[in-house]
Structures are given as C-alpha cells and as structure tokens.
Coordinates of C-alpha atoms in Angstrom, one line a residue:
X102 CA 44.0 106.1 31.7
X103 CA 47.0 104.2 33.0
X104 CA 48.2 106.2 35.9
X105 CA 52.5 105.9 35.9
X106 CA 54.4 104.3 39.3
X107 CA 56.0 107.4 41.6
X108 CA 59.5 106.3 42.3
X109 CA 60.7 106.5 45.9
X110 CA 64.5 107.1 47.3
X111 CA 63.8 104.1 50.0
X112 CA 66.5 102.1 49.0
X113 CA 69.4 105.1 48.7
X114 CA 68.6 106.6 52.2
X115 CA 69.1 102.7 53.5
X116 CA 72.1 102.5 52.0
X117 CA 73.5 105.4 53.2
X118 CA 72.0 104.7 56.5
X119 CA 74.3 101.3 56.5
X120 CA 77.3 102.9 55.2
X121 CA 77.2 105.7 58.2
X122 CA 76.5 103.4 60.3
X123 CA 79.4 101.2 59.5
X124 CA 81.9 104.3 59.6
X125 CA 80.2 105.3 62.8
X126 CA 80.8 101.8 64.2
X127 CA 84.6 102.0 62.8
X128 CA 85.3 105.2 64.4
X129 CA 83.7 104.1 67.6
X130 CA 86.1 100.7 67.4
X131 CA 89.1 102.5 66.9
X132 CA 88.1 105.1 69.5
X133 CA 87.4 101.8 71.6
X134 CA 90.5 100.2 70.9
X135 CA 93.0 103.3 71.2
X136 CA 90.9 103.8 74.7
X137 CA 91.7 100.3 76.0
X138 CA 95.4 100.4 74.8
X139 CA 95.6 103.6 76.9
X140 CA 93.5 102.3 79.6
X141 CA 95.6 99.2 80.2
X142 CA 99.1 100.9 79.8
X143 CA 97.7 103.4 82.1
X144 CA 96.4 100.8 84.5
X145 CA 100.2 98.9 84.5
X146 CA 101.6 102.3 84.9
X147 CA 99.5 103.3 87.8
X148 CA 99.8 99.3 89.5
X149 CA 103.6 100.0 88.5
X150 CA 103.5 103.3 90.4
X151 CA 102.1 101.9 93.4
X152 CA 104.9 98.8 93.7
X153 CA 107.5 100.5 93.2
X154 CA 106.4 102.5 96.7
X155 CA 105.9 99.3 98.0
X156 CA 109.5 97.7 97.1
X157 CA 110.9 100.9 98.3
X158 CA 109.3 100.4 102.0
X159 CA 110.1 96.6 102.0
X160 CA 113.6 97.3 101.0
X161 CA 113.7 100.4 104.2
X162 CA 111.8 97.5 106.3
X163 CA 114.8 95.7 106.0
X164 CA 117.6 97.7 106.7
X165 CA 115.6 98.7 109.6
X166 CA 115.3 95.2 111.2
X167 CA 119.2 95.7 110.5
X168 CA 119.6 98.7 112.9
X169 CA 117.1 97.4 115.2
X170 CA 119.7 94.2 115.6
X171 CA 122.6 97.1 117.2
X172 CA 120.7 97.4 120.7
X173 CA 119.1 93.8 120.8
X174 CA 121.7 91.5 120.2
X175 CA 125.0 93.1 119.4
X176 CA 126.8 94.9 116.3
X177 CA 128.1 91.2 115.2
X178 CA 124.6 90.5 113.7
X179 CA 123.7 93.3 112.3
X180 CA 124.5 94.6 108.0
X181 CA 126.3 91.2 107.7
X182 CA 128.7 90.9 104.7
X183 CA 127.4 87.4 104.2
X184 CA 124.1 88.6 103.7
X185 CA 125.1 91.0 101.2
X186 CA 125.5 94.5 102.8
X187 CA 128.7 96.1 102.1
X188 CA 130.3 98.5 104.7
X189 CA 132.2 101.7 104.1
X190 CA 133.8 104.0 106.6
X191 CA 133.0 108.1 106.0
X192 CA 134.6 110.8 107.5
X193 CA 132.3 110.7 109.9
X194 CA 129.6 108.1 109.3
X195 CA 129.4 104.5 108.3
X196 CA 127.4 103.5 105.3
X197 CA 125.9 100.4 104.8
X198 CA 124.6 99.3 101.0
X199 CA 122.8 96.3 99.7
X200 CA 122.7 97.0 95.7
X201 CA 123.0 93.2 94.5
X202 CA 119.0 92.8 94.2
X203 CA 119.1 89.9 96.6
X204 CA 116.9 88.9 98.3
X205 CA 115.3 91.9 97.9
X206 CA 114.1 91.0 94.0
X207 CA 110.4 90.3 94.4
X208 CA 106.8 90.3 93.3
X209 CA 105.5 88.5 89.7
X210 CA 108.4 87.7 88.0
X211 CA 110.4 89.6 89.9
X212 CA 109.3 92.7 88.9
X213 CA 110.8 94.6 92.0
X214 CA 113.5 95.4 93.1
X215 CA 115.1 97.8 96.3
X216 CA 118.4 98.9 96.8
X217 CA 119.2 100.4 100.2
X218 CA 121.6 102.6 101.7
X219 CA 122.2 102.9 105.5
X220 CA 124.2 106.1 106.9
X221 CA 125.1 105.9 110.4
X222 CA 125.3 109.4 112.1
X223 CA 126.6 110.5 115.7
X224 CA 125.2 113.2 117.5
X225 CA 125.8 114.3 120.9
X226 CA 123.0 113.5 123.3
X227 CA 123.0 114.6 127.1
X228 CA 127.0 115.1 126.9
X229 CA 126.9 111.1 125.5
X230 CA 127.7 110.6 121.5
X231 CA 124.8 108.3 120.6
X232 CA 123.9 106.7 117.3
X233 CA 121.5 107.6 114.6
X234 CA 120.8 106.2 111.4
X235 CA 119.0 107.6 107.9
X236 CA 117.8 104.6 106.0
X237 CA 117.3 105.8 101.8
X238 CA 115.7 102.7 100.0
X239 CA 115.0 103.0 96.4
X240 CA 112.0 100.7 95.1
X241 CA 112.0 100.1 91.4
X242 CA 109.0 98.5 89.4
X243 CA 109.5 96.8 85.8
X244 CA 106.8 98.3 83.1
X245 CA 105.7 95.7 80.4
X246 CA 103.6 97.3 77.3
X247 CA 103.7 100.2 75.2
X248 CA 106.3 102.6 75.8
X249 CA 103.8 105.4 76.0
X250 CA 102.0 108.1 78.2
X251 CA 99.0 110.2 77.9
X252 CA 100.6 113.4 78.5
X253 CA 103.0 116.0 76.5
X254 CA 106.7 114.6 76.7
X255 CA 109.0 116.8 74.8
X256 CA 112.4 116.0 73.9
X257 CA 115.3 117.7 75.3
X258 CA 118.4 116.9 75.8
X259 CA 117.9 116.0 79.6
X260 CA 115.1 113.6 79.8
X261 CA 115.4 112.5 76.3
X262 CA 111.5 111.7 75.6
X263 CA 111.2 110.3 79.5
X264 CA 108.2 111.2 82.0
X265 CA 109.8 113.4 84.7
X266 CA 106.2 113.9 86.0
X267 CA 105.1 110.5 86.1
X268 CA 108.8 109.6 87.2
X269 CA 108.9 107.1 84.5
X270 CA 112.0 105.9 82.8
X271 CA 111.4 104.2 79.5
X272 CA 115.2 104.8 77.9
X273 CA 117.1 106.7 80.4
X274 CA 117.3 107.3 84.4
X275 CA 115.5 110.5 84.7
X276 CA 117.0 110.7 88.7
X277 CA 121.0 110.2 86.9
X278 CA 120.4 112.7 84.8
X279 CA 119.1 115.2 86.6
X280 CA 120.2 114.9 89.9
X281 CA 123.2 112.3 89.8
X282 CA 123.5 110.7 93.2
X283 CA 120.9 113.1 94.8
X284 CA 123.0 114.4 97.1
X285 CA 124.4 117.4 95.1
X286 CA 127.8 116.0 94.8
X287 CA 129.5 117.7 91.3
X288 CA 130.4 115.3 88.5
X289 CA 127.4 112.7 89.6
X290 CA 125.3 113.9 86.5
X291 CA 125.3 111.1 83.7
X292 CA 123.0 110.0 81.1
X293 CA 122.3 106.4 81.9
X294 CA 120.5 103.8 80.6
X295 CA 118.0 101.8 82.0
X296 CA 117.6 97.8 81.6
X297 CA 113.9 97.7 80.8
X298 CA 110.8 100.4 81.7
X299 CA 110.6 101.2 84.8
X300 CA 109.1 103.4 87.8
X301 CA 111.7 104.3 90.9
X302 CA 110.0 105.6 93.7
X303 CA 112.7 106.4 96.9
X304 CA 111.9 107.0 100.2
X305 CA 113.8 108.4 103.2
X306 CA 113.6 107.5 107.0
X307 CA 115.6 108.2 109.8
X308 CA 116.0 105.7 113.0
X309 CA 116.4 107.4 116.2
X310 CA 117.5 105.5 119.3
X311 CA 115.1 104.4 122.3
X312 CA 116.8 104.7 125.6
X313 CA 115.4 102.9 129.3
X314 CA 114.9 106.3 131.6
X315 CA 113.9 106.3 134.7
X316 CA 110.8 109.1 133.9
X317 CA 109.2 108.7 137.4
X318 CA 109.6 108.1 141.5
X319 CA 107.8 104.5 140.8
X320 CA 106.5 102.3 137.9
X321 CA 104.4 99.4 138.7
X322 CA 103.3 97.5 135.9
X323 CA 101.2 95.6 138.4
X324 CA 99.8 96.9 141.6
X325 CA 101.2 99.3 144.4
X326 CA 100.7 99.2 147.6
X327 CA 102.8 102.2 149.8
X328 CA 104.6 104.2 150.6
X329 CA 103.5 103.0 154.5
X330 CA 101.5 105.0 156.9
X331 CA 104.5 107.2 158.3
X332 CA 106.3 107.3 154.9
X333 CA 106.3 110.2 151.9
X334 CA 106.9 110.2 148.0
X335 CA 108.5 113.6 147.0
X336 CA 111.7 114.6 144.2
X337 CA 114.9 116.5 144.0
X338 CA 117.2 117.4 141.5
X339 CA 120.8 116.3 142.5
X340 CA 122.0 118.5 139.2
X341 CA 121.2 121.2 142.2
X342 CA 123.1 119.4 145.1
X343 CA 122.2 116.5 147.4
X344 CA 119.1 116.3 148.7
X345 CA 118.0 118.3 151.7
X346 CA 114.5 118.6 151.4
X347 CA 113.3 118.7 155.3
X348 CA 114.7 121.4 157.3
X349 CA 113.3 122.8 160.8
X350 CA 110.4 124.7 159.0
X351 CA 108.9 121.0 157.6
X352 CA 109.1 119.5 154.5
X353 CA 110.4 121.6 151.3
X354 CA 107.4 120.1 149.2
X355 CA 105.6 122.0 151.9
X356 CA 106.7 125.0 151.5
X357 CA 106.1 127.4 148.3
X358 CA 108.6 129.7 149.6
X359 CA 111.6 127.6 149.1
X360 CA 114.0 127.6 146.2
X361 CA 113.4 124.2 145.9
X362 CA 109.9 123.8 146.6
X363 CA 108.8 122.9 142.4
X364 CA 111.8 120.0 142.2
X365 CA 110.2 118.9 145.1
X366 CA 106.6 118.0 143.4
X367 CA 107.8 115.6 141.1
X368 CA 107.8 112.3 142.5
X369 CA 105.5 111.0 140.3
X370 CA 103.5 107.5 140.9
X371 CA 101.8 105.0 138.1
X372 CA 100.1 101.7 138.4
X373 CA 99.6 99.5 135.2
X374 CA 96.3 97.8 137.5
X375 CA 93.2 99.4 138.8
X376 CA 95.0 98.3 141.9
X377 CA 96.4 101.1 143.9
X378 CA 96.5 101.5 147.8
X379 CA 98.2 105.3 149.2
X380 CA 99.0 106.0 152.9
X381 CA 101.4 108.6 153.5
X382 CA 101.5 111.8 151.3
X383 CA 102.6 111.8 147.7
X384 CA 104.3 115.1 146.2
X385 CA 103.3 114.2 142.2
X386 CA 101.2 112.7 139.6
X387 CA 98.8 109.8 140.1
X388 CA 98.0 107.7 137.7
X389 CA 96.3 104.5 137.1
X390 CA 94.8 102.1 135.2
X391 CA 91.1 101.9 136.1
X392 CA 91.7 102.7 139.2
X393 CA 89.0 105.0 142.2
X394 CA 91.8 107.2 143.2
X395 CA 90.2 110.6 144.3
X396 CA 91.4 113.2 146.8
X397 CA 87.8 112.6 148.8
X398 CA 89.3 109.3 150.4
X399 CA 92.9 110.4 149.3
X400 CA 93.7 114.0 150.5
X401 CA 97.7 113.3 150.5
X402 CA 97.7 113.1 146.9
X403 CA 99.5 116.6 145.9
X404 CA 99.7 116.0 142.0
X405 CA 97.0 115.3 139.5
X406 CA 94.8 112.0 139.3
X407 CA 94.3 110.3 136.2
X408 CA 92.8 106.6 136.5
X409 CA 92.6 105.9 132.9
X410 CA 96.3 105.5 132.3
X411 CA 97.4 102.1 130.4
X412 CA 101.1 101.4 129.8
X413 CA 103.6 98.7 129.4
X414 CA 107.1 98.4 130.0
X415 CA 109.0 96.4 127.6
X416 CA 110.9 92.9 129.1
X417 CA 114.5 93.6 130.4
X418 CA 116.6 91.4 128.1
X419 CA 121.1 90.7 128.7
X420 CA 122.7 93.8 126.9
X421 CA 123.4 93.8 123.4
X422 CA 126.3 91.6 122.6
X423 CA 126.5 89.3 125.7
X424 CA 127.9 87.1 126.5
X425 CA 130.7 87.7 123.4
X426 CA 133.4 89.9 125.1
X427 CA 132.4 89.2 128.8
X428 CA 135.2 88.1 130.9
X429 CA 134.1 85.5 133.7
X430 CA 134.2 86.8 137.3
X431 CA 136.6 85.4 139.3
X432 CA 136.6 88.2 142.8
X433 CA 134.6 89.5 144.3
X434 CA 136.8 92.9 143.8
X435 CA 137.0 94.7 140.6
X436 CA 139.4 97.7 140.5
X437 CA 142.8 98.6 138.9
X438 CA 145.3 97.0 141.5
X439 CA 142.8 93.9 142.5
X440 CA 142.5 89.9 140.8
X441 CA 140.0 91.0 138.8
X442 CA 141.7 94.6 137.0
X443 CA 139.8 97.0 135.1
X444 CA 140.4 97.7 131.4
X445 CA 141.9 101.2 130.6
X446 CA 139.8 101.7 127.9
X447 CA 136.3 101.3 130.7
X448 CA 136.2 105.6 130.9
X449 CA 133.1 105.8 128.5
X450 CA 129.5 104.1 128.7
X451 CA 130.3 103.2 125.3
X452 CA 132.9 100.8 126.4
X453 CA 132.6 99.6 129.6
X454 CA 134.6 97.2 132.0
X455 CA 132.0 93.9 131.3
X456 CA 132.2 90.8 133.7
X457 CA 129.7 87.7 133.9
X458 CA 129.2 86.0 137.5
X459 CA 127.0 82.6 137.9
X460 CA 126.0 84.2 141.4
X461 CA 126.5 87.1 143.2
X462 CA 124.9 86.7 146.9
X463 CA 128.2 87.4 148.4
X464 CA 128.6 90.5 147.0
X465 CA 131.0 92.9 145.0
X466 CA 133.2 96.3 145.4
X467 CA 134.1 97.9 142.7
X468 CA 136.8 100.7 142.4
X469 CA 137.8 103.5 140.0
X470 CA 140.7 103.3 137.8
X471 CA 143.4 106.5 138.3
X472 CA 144.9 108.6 136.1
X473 CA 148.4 109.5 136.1
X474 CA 148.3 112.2 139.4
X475 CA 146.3 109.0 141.3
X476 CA 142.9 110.9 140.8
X477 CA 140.2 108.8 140.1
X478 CA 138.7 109.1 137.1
X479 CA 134.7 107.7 135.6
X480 CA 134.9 104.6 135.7
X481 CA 132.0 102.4 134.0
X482 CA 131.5 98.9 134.5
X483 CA 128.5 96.4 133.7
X484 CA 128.4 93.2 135.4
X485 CA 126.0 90.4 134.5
X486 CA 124.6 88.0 137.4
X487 CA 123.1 84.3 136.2
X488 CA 122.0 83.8 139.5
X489 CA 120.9 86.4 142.5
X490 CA 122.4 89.5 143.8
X491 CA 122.7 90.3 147.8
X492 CA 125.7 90.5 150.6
X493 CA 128.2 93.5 150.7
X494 CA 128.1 96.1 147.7
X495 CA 130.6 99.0 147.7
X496 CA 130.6 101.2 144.9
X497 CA 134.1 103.7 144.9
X498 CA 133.5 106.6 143.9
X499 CA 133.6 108.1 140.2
X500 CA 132.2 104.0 139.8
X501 CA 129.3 103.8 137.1
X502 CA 128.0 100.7 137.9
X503 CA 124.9 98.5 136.1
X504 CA 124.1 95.1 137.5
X505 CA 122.1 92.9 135.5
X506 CA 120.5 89.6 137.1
X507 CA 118.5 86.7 136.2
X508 CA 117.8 85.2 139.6
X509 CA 116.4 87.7 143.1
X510 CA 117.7 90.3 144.6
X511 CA 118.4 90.7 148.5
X512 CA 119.5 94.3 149.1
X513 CA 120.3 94.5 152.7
X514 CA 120.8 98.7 152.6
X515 CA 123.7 98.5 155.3
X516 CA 125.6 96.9 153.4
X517 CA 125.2 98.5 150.6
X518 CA 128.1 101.7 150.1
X519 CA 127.3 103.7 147.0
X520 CA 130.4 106.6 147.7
X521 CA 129.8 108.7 144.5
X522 CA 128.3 111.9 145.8
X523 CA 125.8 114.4 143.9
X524 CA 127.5 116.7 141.7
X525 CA 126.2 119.0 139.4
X526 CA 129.4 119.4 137.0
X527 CA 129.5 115.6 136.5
X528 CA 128.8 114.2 133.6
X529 CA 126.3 111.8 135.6
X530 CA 125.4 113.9 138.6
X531 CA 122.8 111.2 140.1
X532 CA 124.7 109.5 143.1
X533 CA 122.0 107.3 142.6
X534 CA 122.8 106.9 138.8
X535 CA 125.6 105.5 139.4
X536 CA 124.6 102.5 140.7
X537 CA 121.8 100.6 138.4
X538 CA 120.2 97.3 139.2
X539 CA 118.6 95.6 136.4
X540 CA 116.3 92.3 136.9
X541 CA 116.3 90.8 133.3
X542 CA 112.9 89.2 132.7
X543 CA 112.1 85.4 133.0
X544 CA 112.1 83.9 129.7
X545 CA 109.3 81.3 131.2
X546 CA 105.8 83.7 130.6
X547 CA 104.4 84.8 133.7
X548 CA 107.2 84.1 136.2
X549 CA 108.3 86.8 138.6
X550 CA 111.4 88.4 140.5
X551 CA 111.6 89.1 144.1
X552 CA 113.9 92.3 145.0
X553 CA 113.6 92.6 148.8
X554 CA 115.0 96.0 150.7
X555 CA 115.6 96.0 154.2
X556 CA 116.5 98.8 156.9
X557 CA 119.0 100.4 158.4
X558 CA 120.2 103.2 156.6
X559 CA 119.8 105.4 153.1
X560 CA 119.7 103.4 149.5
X561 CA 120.9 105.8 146.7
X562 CA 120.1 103.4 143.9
X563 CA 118.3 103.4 140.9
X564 CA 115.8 100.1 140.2
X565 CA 114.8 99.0 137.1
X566 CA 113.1 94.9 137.1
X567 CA 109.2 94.9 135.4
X568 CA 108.9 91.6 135.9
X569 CA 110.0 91.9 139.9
X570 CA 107.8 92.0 142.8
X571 CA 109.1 94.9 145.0
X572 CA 109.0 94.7 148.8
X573 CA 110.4 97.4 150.8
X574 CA 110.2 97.1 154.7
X575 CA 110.9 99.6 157.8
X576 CA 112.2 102.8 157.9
X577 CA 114.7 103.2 155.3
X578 CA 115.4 106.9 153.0
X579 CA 115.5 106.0 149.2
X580 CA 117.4 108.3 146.9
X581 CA 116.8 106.9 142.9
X582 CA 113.6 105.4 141.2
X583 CA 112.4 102.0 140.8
X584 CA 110.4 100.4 137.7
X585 CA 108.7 97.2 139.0
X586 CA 105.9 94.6 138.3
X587 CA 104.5 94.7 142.0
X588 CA 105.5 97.5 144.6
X589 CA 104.6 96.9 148.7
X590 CA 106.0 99.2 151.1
X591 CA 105.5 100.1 154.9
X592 CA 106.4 101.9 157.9
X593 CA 107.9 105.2 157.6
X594 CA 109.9 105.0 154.2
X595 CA 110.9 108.4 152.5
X596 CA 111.4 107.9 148.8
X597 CA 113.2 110.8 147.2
X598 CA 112.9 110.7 143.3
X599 CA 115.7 112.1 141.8
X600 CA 115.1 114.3 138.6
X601 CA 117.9 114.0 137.0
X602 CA 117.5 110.6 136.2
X603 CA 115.0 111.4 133.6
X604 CA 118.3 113.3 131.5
X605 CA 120.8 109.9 132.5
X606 CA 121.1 107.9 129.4
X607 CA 121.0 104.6 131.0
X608 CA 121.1 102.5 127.9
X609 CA 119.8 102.4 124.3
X610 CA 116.9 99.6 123.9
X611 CA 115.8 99.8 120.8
X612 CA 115.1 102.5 117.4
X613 CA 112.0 103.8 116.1
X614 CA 111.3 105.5 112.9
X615 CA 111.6 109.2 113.8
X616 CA 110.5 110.3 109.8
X617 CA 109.7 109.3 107.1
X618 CA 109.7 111.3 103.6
X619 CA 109.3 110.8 99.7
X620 CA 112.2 111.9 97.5
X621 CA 109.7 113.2 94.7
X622 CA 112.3 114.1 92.5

C-alpha cells in the first residue's frame, strides 16, 4: 500500500519570515536615518548654541581691554575710530559701537560673529563723578543643515515658524521682533530678516573702576621692621577734627572712655613676608605672611593676629595719558601769579594743573588759585619727577597735590610745609591727603626705591611707593599712611593713620567686571 507524501508549509513561513524581516530592517533604516538627520542637526544646533556664547564673550573681552586702556594709558588709545568703534554722545552717556564684524568675524569659516556696544555711565562716588561702563556684546553663530527642530514651532504672526525657545533664527530675528532694540524704546519692533540660520546669544557686563586707597597705617610688601622702641602705631579720623589723640590722662587708644577711643584702634599693620619685627605698641590689625607674631612675645599688639595673610600691590606706573598734555617745569613755584601759572580749569581731580620735571631735589611750592573775592579755592595739581624728589616742599593751602617720581626720595620733614588743615566739610578733609607722594616702579625687575624721612618736626603726608624701601629715623609724628616694599623705623616715631584716607579717591588704576548676566530673551 503506497502511503501518499504529507505536505509541509516550510517554505511559506520562510518566506514570510524574509519579507518581515526586510520591512522590519526598512523601518529600522528609516528610523535610523531620520535619527541621524536629527542627531546631527541637533548636534550643529547645540555646537551652534555654545559659540555663539563664546563670540559673545570674545566680542565683551574686547571692548573690555578698550575700557581697561582709560586708566592705563590715556583716553587717546582707547575705542579708536581707526579701529572701527564709532562714538556717539548721549544725554548723559557716551556709547561706543563696533557693528562692522571686523576683526571680530571668527571661528571655521567665519562662522562668528560679535557686535558690541559700550555705554559709559557717571555716577557720583565719595562727592567725586567717576566713570562706569556696561559692556552688551551680542555673539552670533551661523547654522548650516536642515532648517528644522525637534520641538512644536507654531506659526504666528510674530516668530513666523522661528524657535523662540531654542533662540534660533532660521527666517527672521526673533530679538527684532519681539523686543526691538531690547531696551523698550517704542517704534524698535520690526520683522527682519536674517542672512543665513543663526543662533544670537547676548550677554551683559558692567566695568566698575579700581581706585589706589590708602586702606591701612602701613603696607609692606616686603618686610617691616618698627615702629622703634619709644614709638606707637594708632588712627584718627580727621573727618572729626585734627588729631589729638594724647591728652593728660594718656593715650586716647587707651582709654575706652573717650569719644574717640574706636577711631583710635585702627592703625592697621600688614607684611607681604614672614618677616615682621614690633617694638612699641600697635593700636590695630596684624597681619602677615607666614609670619610667628603672637601676643606671648608681642603683648603691644592691640588688634587681631593673622600670619597667613598673602597680598600684592600692583606696580605704580606714570598716570594715564602722560606725558601728552604735560607742560615742562620750568620753577620751582607753581601758583597763579608765579613763572610757572596755574590753569583755571585745575579746580577738579578730573582736570588737574599737570607739570613734568627731569629732577626735583631742590624742591617745589605750590599755591592755590583765587576766586574773584581773593579766597582760595581747591586747587589740584599732579607733577611728575624723572629724577628724585627732596629740598623745600610748601604745599598752600586748599593745594591738592600728587607727586609722581622715578628716581629716590629725600624727605627732610622741616622742610616740608603741608598748610591745608583737617576739615570735616571739605571735600578732602585729610590734611594729609592733600599731599600724595607716589614712587612709580622700576621698569628693570627687581630694582628698588629709597624714600628716606628724617626728624624734626610732624609729616602730614600720604606715601604710596611698593617697590620703595622705607627708612624712617628719630623722633618725628607722622599724620597719613605709607604703602611700601621695605619699612625700617626707630626711636620714638608716632605714626597716626588717618581714616579718612580709606574714603579719598586718590586715583582710578584700573576696572574689573563688577557683573555679568545673559539677556535670555
């Protein structure tokens, strides 16, 4: 009996098999392929995202170095037409723009861009108008690829189909048309088109000024070595009337019950070295760096001890602008009726009387200009010294003097006549403000000054040389503050820090970044 063959469905189920397979594989390849399209637009947009930040700080970099140009070598350099910047006067600031792309068109191809805008502000500081400036840079990235994102996008009649949340422009400018210039003005709102996709990231930063204070009795960079074995260290505040700290019952600092007893504990002390020798008593802080100063071996120490204290005090350079507008020094008198007249204009800090001498051992006097009654009036003059500084130095009074000098100085203390007088309802009540010495730093590395005081008499002076070795001698009464690089003192010197020196704008050094924001609009 012939049995018959069973069939089988083998060859169907393989079939089908292969054909879900290849429909599986297509669907995965698709999926694939729309994944990496996404992936790499969404890679450029994210690599586009992050450039753009980074053309908008490069661009604010710049216009930064621009400000920073105002205290450390003179307006004249600084936002120059000729390297693109374009000024315009405000009612009552001064903008400065750089919008041509040059040189600030960088990266691949030149895929970035920045366009700056500098606003320059004036405040009121301590009774003085100073300078500020707010720095807006806007960084732009190009976008190559598909015009596309993975998000809802709906049309309206704003953003037109654009990415306000991924702040991408592929048509229009998102920022234009919603916001116009950003600053609210009315009538700024205007559909505009953009040259190619793009991301624009903007950032704001404002630039405050830097100013050289006098913040303590003594800095020493280096060592210090004083104030002698009969001497003392203590403060006043001359905003509170001339300094009369010792009466019959002792020493104000020594006693609590005295009005003045707490601006009496300020005279402050700081060493940049672990190197740090104390004989008579000090009425204020301490510090040092890596120094053994305790109150077991020092007991005259009547502030607080801290002998892990770094610092540095940046190098003394010529004020901004010299020597352009310095008129050479021909007397040695400088005053309205004298050889060598004062300008009229010389009543503000922010425009003084400015002389240059080749040497000044043989000293100066320098009186006030008058107003119409005779009167004195502030007079403000800066005088640099290529060379030293020594002999006979009269200051008149209502004379705001600042002495800049490259060579030593030899202050001989009786010869030396400061006449201002402390006054609290002066703009610059320090009699010892008012006349600055200033020892502008060796440009050869490691070289020093030498700024020598000598006896008879009272100093009201304010020092301020970081690269000057300091030696004081004898028995003289200090009224000021002095910055230094080495400090050596004896015999029975009283050194009477005067407080209001810390609120004396003595001049603007340099500008830090105060702030810094993201416009995220």
């Amino acid at each position: 009996m012939k049995i018959p063959r069973q069939r089988t469905s083998t060859g169907s189920a393989m079939l089908c098999a292969l054909c879900t397979i290849l429909i599986i594989s297509l669907i995965g390849a698709n999926v694939l392929l729309n994944c990496t399209t996404r992936y790499n637009v969404s890679s450029k947009q994210v690599k586009g995202w992050k450039e753009a930040l980074y053309a908008a700080e490069g661009g604010g970099d710049v216009a930064f170095s621009e400000v920073r140009k105002f205290p450390l070598s003179g307006p004249p350099t600084a936002f120059l037409a000729s390297n693109g910047w374009t000024a315009t006067a405000g009612p009552s600031y001064t903008s400065y723009s750089r919008t041509d792309g040059l040189p600030y068109s960088f990266g691949e191809n030149n895929s970035l861009s920045a366009q700056v805008t500098v606003d320059r502000l004036t405040a009121t500081l301590k009774n003085q108008p100073q300078y500020y400036y707010r720095i807006r840079s806007k960084g732009t990235a190009k976008l190559v690829g598909l015009p596309r994102v993975g998000m809802d996008d709906r049309m309206d009649n704003v953003t037109r189909g654009d990415s306000l949340l991924r702040k991408i422009d592929f048509k229009y400018d998102h920022f234009k048309a919603r916001y116009g210039d950003g600053d609210g003005t009315p009538g700024t709102q205007a559909i505009q088109n953009v040259s190619n996709p793009q991301i624009v990231r903007r950032i704001e930063t404002i630039a405050v000024p830097q100013f050289l204070t006098f913040t303590a009795a003594f800095q020493a960079t280096g060592s210090f070595d004083g104030p002698g074995s009969g001497g003392f260290i203590d403060s006043y505040d001359s905003k509170n009337g001339s300094y009369a700290f010792v009466n019959a019952s002792g020493r104000v600092a020594d006693n609590p019950s005295s009005p003045y007893y707490s601006d009496s504990r300020d005279g402050d002390v700081s060493a940049g070295t672990a190197i740090f020798t104390e004989y008579g008593p000090i009425y204020g802080d301490v510090t040092t760096n890596g120094g053994t100063i305790t109150n077991k071996s020092n007991g005259t120490i009547y502030g607080t001890i801290d002998n892990n204290v770094p610092f540095t005090i940046p190098p003394v350079e010529a004020p901004a602008g010299y020597p352009a507008g310095y008129t050479s020094g021909s007397s040695t008198t400088i005053g309205p009726t004298s050889a060598q007249p004062v300008p009229s204009t010389a009543t503000s800090d922010l425009s003084p009387a400015l002389y240059v001498y080749s040497d000044l051992s043989s000293g100066i006097t320098i009186n006030p200009l008058k107003d119409a009654n005779g009167n004195p009036v502030e007079t403000y003059v800066t005088i640099v010294v290529n060379g030293n500084v020594g002999g006979n130095i009269t200051i008149g009074n209502h004379v705001n003097a600042q002495i800049y000098f490259t060579g030593n100085a030899d202050l001989k203390i009786s010869q030396i006549a400061n006449n201002n007088v402390d006054n609290a309802v002066s703009t610059n009540p320090s009699r010892a403000g008012h006349l600055q010495f200033y020892g502008i730093s060796p440009t050869v590395a490691g070289a020093t000054q030498s700024i020598n005081i000598t006896p008879p008499g009272d100093l009201y002076a304010s020092i301020y040389a970081p690269n000057a070795d300091v030696t004081l001698t004898g028995n003289p009464d200090i009224y000021g503050a002095i910055v230094c690089h080495n400090f050596s003192g004896n015999g029975n010197t009283g050194f009477h820090y005067d407080k209001a020196l810390a609120r004396l704008i003595a001049r603007v050094t340099d500008y830090r970044i105060a702030s810094y924001v993201e416009d995220v609009r």
